[in-house]
PDB file of C-alpha atoms in Angstrom:
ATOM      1  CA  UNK Q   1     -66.606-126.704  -0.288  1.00 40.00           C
ATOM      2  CA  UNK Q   2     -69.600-128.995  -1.676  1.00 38.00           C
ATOM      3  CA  UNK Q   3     -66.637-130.242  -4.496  1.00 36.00           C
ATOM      4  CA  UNK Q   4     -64.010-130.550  -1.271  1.00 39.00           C
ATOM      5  CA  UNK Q   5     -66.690-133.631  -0.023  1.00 43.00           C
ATOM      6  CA  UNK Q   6     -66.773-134.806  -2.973  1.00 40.00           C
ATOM      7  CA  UNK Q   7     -63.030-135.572  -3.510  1.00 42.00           C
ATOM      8  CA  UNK Q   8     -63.175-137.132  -0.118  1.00 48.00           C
ATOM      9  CA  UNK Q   9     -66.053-139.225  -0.749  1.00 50.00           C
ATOM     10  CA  UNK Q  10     -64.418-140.390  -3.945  1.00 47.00           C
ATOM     11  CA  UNK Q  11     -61.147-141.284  -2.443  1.00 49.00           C
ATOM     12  CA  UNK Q  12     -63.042-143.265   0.727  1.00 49.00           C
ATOM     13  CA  UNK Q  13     -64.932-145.222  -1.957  1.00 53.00           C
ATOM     14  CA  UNK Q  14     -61.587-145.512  -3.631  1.00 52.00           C
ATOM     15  CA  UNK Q  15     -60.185-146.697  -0.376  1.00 49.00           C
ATOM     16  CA  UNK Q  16     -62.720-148.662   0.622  1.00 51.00           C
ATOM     17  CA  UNK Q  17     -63.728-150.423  -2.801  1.00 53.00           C
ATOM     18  CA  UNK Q  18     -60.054-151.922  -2.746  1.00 57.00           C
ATOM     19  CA  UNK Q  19     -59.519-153.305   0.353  1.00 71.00           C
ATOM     20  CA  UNK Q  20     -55.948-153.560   0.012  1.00 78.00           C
ATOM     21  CA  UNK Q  21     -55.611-149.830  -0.285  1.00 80.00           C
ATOM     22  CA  UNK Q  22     -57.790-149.465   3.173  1.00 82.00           C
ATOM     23  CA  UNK Q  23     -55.540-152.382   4.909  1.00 87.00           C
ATOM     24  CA  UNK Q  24     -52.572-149.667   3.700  1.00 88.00           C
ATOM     25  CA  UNK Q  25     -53.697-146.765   4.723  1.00 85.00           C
ATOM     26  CA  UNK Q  26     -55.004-147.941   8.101  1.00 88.00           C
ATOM     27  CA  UNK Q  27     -51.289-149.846   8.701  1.00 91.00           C
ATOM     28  CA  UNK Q  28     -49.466-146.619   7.642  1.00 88.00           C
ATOM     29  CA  UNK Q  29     -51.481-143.967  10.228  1.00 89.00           C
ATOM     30  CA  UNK Q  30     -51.162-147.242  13.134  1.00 92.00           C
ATOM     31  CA  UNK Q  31     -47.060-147.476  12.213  1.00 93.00           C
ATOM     32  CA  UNK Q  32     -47.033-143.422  12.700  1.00 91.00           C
ATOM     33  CA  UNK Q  33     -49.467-143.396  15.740  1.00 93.00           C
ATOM     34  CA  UNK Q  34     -46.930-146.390  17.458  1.00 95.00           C
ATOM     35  CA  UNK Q  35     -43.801-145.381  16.041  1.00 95.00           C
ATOM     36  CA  UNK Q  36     -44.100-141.405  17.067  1.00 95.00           C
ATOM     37  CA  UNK Q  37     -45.666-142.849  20.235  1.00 96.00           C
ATOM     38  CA  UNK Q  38     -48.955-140.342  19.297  1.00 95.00           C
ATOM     39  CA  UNK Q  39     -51.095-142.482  21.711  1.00 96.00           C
ATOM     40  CA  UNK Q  40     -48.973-141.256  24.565  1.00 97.00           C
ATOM     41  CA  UNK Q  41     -50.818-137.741  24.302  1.00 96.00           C
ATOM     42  CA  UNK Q  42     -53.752-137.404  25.881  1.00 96.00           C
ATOM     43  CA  UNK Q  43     -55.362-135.138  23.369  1.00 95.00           C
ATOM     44  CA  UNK Q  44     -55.195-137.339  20.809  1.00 93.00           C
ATOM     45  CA  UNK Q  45     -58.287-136.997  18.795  1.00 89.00           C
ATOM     46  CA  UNK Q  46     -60.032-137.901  15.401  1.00 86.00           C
ATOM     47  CA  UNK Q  47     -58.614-134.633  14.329  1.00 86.00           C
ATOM     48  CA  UNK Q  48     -54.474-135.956  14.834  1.00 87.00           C
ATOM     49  CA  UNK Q  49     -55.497-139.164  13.144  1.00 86.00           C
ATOM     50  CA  UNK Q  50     -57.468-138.034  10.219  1.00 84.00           C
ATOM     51  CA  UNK Q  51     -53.747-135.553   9.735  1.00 84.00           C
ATOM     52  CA  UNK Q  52     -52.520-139.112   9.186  1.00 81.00           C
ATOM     53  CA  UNK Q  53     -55.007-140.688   6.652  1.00 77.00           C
ATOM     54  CA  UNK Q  54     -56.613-138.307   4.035  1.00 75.00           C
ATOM     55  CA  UNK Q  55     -60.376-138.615   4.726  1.00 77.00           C
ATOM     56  CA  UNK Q  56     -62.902-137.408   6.417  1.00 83.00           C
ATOM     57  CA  UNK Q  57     -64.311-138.034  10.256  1.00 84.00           C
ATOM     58  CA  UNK Q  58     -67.121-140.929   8.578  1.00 87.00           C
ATOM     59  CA  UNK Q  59     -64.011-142.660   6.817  1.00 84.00           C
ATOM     60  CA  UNK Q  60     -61.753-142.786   9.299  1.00 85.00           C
ATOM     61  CA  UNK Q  61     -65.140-143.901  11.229  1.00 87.00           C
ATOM     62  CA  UNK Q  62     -65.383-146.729   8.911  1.00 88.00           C
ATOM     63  CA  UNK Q  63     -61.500-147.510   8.884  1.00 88.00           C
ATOM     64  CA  UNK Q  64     -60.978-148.577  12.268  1.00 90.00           C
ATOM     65  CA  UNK Q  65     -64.714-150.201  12.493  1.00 93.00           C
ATOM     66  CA  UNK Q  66     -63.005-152.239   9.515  1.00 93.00           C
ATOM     67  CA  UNK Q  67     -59.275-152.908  10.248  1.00 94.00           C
ATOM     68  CA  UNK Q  68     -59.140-152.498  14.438  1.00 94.00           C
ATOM     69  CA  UNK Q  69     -62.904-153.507  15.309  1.00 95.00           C
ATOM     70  CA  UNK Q  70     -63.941-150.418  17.223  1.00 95.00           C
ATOM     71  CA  UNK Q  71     -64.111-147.180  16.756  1.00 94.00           C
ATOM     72  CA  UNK Q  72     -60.856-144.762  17.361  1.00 93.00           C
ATOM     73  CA  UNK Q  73     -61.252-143.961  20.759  1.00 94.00           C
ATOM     74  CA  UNK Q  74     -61.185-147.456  21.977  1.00 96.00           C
ATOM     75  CA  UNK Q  75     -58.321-147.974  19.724  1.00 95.00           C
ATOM     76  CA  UNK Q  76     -56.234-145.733  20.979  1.00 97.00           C
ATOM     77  CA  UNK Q  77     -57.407-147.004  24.497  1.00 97.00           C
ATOM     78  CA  UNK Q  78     -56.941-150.498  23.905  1.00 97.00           C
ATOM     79  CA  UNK Q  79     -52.797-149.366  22.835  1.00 98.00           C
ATOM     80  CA  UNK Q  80     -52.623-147.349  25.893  1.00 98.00           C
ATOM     81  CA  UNK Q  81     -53.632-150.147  27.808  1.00 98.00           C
ATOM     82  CA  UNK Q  82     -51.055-152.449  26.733  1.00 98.00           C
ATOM     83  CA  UNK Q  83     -48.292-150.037  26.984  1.00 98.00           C
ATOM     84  CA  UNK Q  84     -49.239-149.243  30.607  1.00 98.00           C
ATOM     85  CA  UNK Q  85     -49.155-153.203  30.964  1.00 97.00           C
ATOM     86  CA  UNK Q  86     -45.972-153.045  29.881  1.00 97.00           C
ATOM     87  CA  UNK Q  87     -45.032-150.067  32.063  1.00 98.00           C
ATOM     88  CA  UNK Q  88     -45.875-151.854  35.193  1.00 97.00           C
ATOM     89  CA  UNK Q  89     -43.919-154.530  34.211  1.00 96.00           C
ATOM     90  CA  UNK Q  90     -40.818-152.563  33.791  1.00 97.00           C
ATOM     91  CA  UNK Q  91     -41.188-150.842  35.978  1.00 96.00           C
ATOM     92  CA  UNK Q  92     -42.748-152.506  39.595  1.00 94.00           C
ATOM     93  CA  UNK Q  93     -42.292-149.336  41.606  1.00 94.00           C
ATOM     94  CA  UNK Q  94     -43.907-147.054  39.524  1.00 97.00           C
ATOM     95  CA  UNK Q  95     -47.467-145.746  41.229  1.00 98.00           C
ATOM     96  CA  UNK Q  96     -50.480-146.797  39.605  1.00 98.00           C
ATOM     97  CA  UNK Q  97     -51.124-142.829  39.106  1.00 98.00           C
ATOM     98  CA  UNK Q  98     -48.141-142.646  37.487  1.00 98.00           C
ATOM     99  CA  UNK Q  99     -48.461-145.767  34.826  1.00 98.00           C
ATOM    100  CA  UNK Q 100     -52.173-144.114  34.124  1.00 98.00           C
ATOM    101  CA  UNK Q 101     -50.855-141.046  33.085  1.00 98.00           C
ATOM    102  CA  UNK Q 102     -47.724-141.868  31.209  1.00 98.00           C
ATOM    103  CA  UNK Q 103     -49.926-144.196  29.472  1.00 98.00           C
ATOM    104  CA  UNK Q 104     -51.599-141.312  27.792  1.00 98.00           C
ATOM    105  CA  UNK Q 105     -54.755-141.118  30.118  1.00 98.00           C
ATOM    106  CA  UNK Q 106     -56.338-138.183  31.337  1.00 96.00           C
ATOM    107  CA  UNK Q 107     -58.396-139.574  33.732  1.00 97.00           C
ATOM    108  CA  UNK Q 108     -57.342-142.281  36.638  1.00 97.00           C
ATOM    109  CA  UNK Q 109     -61.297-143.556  36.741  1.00 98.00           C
ATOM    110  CA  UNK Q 110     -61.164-144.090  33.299  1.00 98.00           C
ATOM    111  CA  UNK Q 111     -57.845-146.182  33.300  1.00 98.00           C
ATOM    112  CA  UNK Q 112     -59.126-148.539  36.381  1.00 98.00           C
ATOM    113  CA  UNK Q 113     -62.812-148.839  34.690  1.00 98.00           C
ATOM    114  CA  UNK Q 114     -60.917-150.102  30.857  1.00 98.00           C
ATOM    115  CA  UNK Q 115     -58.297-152.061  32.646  1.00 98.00           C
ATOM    116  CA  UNK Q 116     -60.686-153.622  34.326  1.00 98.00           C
ATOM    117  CA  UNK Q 117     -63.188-154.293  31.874  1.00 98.00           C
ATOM    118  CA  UNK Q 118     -59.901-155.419  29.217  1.00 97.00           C
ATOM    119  CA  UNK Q 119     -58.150-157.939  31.718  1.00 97.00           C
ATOM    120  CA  UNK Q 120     -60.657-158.545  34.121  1.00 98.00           C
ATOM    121  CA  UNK Q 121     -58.428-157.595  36.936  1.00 97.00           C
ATOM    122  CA  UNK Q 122     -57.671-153.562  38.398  1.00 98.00           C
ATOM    123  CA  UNK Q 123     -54.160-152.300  37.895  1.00 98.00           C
ATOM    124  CA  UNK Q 124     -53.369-152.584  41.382  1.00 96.00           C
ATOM    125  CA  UNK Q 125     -54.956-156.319  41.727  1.00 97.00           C
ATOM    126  CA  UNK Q 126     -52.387-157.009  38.518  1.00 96.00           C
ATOM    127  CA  UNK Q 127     -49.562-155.320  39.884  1.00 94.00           C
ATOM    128  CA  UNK Q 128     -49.978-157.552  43.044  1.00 93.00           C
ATOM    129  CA  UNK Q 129     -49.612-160.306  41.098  1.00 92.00           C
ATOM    130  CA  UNK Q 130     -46.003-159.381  39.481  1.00 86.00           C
TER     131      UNK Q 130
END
């Protein structure tokens, strides 16, 4: 186990030391997480993303930190909240409820408190304005 951490450690500071290697990895797990939608689940965790990049919880800590600005969970948020953006306008009719959810959120509380804190406005006061 104790050799296991040290492999990882030695390919983070690998990663880490070249930058260009960290830029990689990071763009390869965000093409997967878009591409294969992955953000659309709601149980997407540390654990599904660190199945992407081969490090540990602190690297992929440090990854995003590096290459997105915040840590995982608001990056995942922050994609979530774009697609249900782009959701709404698609798709006019579709209940607030409804965008929050398909958007990958669990919780509706949570989608009005980021959307509002991201774009100043709640869904609904956006959709309005469509």
């Amino acid at each position: 186990m104790k050799n296991c951490d040290v492999t990882e450690k030695h390919i983070e500071k690998r990663y880490f030391d070249d930058d260009s290697r960290g830029r990689s990895l990071f763009e390869q797990a965000q093409r997967e997480i878009m591409d294969g939608k992955l953000f659309l689940n709601p149980a997407f965790s540390r654990d599904t993303y660190m199945s992407l990049c081969p490090m540990n919880k602190n690297g992929v800590a440090r990854l995003m930190q590096r290459y997105a600005g915040t840590n995982l969970n608001g990056y995942i948020n922050s994609i979530r909240l774009e697609y249900a953006l782009r959701l709404m306008r698609e798709n006019p009719d579709l209940p607030i409820k409804a965008v929050a959810f398909d958007s990958g959120f669990r919780c509706l509380r949570t989608f009005y408190r980021l959307f509002l804190k991201k774009y100043g406005v709640t869904p609904t006061k956006y959709k309005e304005r469509l």
